[in-house]
mmCIF file of C-alpha atoms and ligand atoms in Angstrom:
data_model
loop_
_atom_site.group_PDB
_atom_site.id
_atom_site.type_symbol
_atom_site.label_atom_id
_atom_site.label_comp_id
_atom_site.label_asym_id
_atom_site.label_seq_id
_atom_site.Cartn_x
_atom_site.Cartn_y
_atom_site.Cartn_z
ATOM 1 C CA UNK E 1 0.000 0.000 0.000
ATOM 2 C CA UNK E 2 1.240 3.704 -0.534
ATOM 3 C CA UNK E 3 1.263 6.612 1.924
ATOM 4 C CA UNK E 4 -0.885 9.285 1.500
ATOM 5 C CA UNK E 5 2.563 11.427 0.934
ATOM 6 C CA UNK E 6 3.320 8.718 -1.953
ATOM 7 C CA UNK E 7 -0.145 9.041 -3.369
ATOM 8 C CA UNK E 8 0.053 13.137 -3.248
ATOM 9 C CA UNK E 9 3.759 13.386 -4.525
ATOM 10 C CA UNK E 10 2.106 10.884 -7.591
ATOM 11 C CA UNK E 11 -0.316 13.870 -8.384
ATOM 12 C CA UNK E 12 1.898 16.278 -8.535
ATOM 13 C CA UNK E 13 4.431 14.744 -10.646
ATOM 14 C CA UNK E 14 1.868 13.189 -12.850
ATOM 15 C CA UNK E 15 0.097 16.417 -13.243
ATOM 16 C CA UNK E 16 3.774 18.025 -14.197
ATOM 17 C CA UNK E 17 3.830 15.582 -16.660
ATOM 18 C CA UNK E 18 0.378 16.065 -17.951
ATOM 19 C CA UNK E 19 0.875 20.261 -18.096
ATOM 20 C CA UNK E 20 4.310 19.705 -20.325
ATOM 21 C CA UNK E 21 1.950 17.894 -23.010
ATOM 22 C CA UNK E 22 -0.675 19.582 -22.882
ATOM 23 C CA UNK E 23 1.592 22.872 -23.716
ATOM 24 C CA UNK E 24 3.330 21.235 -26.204
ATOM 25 C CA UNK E 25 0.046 20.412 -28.186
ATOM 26 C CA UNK E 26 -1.478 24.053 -27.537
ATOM 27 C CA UNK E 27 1.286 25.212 -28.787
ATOM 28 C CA UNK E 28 1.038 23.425 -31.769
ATOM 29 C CA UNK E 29 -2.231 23.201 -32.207
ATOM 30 C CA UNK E 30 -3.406 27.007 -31.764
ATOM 31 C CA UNK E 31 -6.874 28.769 -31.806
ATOM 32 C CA UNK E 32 -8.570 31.464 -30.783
ATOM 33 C CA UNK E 33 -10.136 30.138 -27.425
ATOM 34 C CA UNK E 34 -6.104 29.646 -26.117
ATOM 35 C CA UNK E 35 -5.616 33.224 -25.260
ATOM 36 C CA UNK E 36 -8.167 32.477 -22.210
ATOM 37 C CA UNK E 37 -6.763 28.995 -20.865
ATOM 38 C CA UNK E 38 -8.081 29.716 -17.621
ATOM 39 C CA UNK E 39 -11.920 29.921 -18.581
ATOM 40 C CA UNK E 40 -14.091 32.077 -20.637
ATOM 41 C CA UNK E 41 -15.609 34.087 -18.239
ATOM 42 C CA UNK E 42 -15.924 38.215 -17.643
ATOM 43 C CA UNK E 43 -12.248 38.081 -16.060
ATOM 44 C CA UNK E 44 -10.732 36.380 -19.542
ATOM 45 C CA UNK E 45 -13.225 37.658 -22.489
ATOM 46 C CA UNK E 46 -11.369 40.794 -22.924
ATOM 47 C CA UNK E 47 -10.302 40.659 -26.735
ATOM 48 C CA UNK E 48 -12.282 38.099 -27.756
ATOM 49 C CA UNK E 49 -15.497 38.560 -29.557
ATOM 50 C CA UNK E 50 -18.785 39.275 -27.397
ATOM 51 C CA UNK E 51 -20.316 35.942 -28.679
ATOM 52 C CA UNK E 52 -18.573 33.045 -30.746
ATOM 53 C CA UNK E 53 -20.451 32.925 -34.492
ATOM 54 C CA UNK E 54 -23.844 32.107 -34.912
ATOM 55 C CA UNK E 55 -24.417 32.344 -31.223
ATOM 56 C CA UNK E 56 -26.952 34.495 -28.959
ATOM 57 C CA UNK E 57 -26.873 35.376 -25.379
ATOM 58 C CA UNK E 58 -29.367 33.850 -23.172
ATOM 59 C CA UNK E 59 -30.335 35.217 -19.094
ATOM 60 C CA UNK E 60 -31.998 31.682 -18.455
ATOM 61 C CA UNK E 61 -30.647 28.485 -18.826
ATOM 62 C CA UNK E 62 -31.719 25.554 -20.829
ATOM 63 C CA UNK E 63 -32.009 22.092 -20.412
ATOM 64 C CA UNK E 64 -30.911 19.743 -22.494
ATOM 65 C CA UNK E 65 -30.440 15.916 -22.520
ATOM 66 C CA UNK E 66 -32.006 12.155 -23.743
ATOM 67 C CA UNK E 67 -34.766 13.024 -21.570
ATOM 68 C CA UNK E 68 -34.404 10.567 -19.018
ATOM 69 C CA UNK E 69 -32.858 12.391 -16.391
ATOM 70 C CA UNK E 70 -31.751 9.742 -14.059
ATOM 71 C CA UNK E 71 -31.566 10.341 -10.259
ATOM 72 C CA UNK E 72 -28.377 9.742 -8.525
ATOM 73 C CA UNK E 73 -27.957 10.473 -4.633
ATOM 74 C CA UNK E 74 -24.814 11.323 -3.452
ATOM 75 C CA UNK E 75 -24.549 8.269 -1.736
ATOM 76 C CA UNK E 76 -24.947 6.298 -4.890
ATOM 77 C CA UNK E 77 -22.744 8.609 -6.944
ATOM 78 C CA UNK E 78 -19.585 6.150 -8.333
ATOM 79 C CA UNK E 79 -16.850 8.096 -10.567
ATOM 80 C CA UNK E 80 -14.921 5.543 -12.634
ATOM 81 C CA UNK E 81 -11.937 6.424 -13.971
ATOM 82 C CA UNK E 82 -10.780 3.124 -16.251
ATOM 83 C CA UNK E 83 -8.891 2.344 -19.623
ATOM 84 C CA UNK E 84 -5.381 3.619 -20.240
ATOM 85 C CA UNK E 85 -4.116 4.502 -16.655
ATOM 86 C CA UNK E 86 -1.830 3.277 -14.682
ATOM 87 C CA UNK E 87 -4.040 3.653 -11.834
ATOM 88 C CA UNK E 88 -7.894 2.333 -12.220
ATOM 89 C CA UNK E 89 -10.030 3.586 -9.606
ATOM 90 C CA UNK E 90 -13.801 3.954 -8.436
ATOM 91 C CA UNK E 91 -14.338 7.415 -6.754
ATOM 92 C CA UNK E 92 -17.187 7.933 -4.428
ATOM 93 C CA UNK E 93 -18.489 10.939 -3.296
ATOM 94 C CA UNK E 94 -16.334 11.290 -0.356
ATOM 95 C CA UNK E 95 -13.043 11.011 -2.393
ATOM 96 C CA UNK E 96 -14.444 13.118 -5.005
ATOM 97 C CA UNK E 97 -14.348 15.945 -2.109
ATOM 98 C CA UNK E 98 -11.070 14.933 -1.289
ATOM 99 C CA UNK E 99 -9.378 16.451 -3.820
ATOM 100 C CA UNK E 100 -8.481 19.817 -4.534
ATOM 101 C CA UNK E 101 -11.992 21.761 -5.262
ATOM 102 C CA UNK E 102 -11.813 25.197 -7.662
ATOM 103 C CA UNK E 103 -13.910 27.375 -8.543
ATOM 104 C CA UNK E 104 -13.675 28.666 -11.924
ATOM 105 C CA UNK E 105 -15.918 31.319 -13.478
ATOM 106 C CA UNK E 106 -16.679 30.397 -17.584
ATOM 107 C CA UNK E 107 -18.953 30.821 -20.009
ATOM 108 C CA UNK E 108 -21.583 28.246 -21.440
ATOM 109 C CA UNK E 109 -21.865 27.755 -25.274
ATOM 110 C CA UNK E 110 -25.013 25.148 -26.755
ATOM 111 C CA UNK E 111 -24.470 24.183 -30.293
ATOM 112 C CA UNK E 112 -27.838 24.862 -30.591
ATOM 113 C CA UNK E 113 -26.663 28.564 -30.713
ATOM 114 C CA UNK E 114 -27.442 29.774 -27.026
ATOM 115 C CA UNK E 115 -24.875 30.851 -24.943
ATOM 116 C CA UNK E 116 -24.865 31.613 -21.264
ATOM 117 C CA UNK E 117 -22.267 34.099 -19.558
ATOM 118 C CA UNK E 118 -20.194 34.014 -16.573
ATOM 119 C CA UNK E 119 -21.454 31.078 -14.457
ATOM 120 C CA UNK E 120 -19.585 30.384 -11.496
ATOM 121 C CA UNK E 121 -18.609 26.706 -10.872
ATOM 122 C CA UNK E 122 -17.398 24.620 -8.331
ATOM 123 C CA UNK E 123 -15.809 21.322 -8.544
ATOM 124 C CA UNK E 124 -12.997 19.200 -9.395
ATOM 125 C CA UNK E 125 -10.344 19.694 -12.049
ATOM 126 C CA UNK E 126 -10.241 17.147 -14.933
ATOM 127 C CA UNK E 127 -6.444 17.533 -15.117
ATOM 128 C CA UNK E 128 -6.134 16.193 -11.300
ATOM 129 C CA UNK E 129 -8.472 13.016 -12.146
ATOM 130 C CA UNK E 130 -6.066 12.159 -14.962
ATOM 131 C CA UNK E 131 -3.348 12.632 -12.582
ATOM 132 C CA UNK E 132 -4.797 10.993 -9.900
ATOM 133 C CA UNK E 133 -5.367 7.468 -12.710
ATOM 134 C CA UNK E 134 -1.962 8.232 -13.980
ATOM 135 C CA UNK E 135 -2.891 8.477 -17.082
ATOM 136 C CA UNK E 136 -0.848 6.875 -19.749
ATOM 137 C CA UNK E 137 1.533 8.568 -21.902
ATOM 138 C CA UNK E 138 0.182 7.463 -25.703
ATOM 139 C CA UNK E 139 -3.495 8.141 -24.038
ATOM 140 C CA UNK E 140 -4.761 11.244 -26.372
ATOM 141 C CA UNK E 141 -8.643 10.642 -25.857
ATOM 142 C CA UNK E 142 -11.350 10.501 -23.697
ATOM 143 C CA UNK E 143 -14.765 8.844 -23.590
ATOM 144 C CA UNK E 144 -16.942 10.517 -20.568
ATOM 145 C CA UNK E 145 -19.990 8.249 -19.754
ATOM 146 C CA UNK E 146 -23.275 9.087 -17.951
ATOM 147 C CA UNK E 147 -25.658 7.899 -15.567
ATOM 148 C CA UNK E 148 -28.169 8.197 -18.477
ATOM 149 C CA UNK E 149 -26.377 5.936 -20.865
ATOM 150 C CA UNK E 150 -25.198 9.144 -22.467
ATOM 151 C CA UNK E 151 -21.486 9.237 -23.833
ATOM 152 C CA UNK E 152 -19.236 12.075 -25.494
ATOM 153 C CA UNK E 153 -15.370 11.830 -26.911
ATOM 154 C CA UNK E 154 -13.122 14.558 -26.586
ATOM 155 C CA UNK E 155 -9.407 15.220 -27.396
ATOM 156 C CA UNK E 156 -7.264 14.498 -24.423
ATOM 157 C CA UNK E 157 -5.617 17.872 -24.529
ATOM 158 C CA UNK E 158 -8.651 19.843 -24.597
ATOM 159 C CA UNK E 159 -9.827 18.133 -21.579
ATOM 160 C CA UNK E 160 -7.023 18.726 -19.615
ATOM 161 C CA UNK E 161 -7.365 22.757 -19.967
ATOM 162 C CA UNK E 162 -7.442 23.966 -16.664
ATOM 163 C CA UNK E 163 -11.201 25.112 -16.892
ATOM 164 C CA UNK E 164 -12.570 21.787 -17.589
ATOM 165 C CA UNK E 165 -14.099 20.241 -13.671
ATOM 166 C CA UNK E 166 -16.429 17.918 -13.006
ATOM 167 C CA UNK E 167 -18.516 20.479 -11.435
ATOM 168 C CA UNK E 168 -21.194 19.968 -8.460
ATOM 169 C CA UNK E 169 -22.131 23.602 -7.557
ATOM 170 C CA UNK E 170 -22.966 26.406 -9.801
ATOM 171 C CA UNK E 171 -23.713 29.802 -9.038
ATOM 172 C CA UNK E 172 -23.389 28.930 -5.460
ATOM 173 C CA UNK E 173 -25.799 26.111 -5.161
ATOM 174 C CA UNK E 174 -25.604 22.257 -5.788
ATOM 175 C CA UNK E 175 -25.827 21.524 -9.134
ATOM 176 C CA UNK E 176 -29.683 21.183 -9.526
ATOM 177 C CA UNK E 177 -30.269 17.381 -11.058
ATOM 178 C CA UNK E 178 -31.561 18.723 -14.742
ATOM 179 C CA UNK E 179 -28.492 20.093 -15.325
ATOM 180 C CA UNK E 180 -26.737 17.257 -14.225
ATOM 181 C CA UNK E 181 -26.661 16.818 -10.474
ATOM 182 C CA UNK E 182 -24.778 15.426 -8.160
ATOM 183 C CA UNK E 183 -21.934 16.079 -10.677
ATOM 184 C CA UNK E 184 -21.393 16.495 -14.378
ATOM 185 C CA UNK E 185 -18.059 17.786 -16.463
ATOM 186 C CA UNK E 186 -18.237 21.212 -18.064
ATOM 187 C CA UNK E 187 -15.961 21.948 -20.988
ATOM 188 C CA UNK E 188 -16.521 25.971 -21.184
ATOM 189 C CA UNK E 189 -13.881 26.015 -24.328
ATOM 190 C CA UNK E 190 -16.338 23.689 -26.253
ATOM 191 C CA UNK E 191 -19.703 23.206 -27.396
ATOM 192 C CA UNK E 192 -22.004 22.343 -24.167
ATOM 193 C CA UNK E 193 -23.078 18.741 -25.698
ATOM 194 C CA UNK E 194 -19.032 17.549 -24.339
ATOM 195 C CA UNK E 195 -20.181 18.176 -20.872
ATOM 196 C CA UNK E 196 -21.455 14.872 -19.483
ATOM 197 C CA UNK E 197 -24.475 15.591 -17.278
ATOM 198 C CA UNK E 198 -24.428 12.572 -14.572
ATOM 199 C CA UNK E 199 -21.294 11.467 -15.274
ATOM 200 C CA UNK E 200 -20.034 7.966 -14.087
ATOM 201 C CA UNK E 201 -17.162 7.146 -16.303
ATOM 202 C CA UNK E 202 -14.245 8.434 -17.822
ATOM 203 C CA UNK E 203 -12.351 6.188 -20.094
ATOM 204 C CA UNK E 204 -8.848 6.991 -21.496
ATOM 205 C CA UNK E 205 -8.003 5.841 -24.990
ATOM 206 C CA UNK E 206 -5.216 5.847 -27.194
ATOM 207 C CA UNK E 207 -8.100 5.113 -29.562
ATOM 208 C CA UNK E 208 -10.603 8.148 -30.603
ATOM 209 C CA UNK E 209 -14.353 6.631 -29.944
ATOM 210 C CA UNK E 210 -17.344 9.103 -31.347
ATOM 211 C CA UNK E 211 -20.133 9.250 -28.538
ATOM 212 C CA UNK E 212 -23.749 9.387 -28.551
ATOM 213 C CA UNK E 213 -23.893 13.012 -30.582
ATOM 214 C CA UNK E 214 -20.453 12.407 -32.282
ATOM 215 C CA UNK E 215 -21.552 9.045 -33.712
ATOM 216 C CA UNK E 216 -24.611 11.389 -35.402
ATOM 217 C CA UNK E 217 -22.705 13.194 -37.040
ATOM 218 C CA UNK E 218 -21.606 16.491 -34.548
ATOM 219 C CA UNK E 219 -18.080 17.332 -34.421
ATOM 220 C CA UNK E 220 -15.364 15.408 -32.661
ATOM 221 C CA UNK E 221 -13.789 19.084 -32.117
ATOM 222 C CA UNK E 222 -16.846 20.817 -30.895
ATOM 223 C CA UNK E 223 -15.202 24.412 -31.016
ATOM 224 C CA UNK E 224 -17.576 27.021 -30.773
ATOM 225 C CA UNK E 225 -14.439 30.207 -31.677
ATOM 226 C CA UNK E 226 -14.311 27.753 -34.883
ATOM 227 C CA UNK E 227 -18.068 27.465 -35.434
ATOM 228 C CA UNK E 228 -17.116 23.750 -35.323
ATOM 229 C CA UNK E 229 -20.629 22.256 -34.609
ATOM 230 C CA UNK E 230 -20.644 19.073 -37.423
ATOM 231 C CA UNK E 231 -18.043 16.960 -38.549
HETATM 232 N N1 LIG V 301 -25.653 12.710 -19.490
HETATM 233 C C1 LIG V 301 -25.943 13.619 -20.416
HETATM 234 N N2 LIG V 301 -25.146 14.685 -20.517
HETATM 235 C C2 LIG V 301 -25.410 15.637 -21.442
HETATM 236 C C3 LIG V 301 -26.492 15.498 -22.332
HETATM 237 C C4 LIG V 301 -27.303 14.320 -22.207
HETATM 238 O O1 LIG V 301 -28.276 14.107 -22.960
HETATM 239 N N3 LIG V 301 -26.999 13.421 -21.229
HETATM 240 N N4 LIG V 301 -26.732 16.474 -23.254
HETATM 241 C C5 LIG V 301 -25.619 17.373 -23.605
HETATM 242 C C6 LIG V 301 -26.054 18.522 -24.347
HETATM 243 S S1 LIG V 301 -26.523 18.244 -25.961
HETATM 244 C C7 LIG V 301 -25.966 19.791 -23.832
HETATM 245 S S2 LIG V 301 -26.254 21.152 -24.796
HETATM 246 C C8 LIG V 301 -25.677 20.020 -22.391
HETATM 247 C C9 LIG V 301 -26.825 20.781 -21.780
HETATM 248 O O2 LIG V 301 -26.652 21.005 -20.410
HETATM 249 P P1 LIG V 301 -27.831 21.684 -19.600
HETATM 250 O O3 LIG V 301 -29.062 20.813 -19.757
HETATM 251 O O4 LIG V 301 -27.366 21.770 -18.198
HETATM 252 O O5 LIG V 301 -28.065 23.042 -20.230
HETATM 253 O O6 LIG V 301 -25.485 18.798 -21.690
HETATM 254 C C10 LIG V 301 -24.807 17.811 -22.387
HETATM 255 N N5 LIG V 301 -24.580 16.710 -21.486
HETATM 256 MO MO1 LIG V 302 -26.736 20.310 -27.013
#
């Protein structure tokens, strides 16, 4: 068995490792949403466009899903984080709160063209999951599954930006269960529809896998600065 100190210095030097790629790709790979890697909202919109194209500005907020919306006490709530890791694990809700908790402030783009501004999250970083599973190094994708059967892919590197959380309070509530609740991921530099609601699972790949919208024909990229809504 490992200390907790082993465990924590594991993080850290997996998330180290995690950063150095994910600048390399940026780097390589630039686009307009880059200039605001620490979330889209009011601090980090200055010199971008008001809305990205096609889009409108909404004061409520939408819900969208399969219809089902399944309901998941905390006490049921399992966070699987399985495929190419190092380090397979089942997170409950208790080790979910555990980890280092942000809050990030970002904005809230639907491919459906509505976007909401400036909502303030709460929850855990992405990047410290993938740390935490050790994830490994030819691992470039990610497969995020839901309580609702719902799945989405997403680039590795995108999910790893520092605004992406699994998120369980917004605006300074709990995250209300049509949106998602107990938890769901939020990917403010993409389209909404990469956000599992509900989430349960998140697979690494080396592999790409097209989800439940991506396998109909939406985009694998899903960036709204790129009006990137169908593939
Ligand atoms: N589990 C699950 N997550 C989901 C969906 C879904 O059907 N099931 N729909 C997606 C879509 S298409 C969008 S636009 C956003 C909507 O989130 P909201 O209902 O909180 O506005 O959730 C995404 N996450
Ligand atoms: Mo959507």
């Amino acid at each position: 068995m490992s200390t907790p100190e082993d465990k924590e210095a594991r993080i850290v030097d997996a998330r180290m490792r995690l950063r150095q790629r994910f600048e390399a790709r940026q780097a390589a790979t630039p686009a307009l949403s880059d200039t605001a890697p620490m979330g889209t909202g009011q601090p980090n919109r200055h010199g971008m466009p008001r809305l990205p194209p096609g889009q409108h500005e909404v004061t409520n907020w939408p819900v969208l899903d399969l219809g089902q919306k399944p309901v998941v006490s905390k006490d049921v709530w399992r966070l699987e984080l399985f495929g190419a890791c190092a380090h397979p694990q089942v997170l409950d809700w208790s080790a979910l709160m555990a980890l280092p908790i942000v809050e990030d402030t970002s904005d809230f783009h639907c491919v459906t063209t509505w976007s909401r501004y400036d909502m303030r999250w709460r929850g855990v970083r992405f990047s410290d999951l993938a740390a935490l599973a050790g994830v490994h190094d030819d691992a470039e994708h990610v497969l995020c599954h839901a309580y609702d059967h719902y799945t989405t892919n997403l680039p590795l590197v995108e999910a790893l930006k520092d605004d992406v959380l699994i998120a369980f309070e917004v605006d300074g509530a709990p995250l209300p269960r049509e949106h998602g609740g107990p938890a769901r991921m939020i990917t403010p530099q993409l389209y909404a529809w990469k956000g599992a609601k509900w989430i349960s699972k998140i697979e690494f790949r080396v592999d790409d896998r097209p989800g439940f919208w991506e396998e109909r024909g939406y985009s694998n990229r899903a960036h709204p600065w790129r009006e990137d809504r169908y593939s």
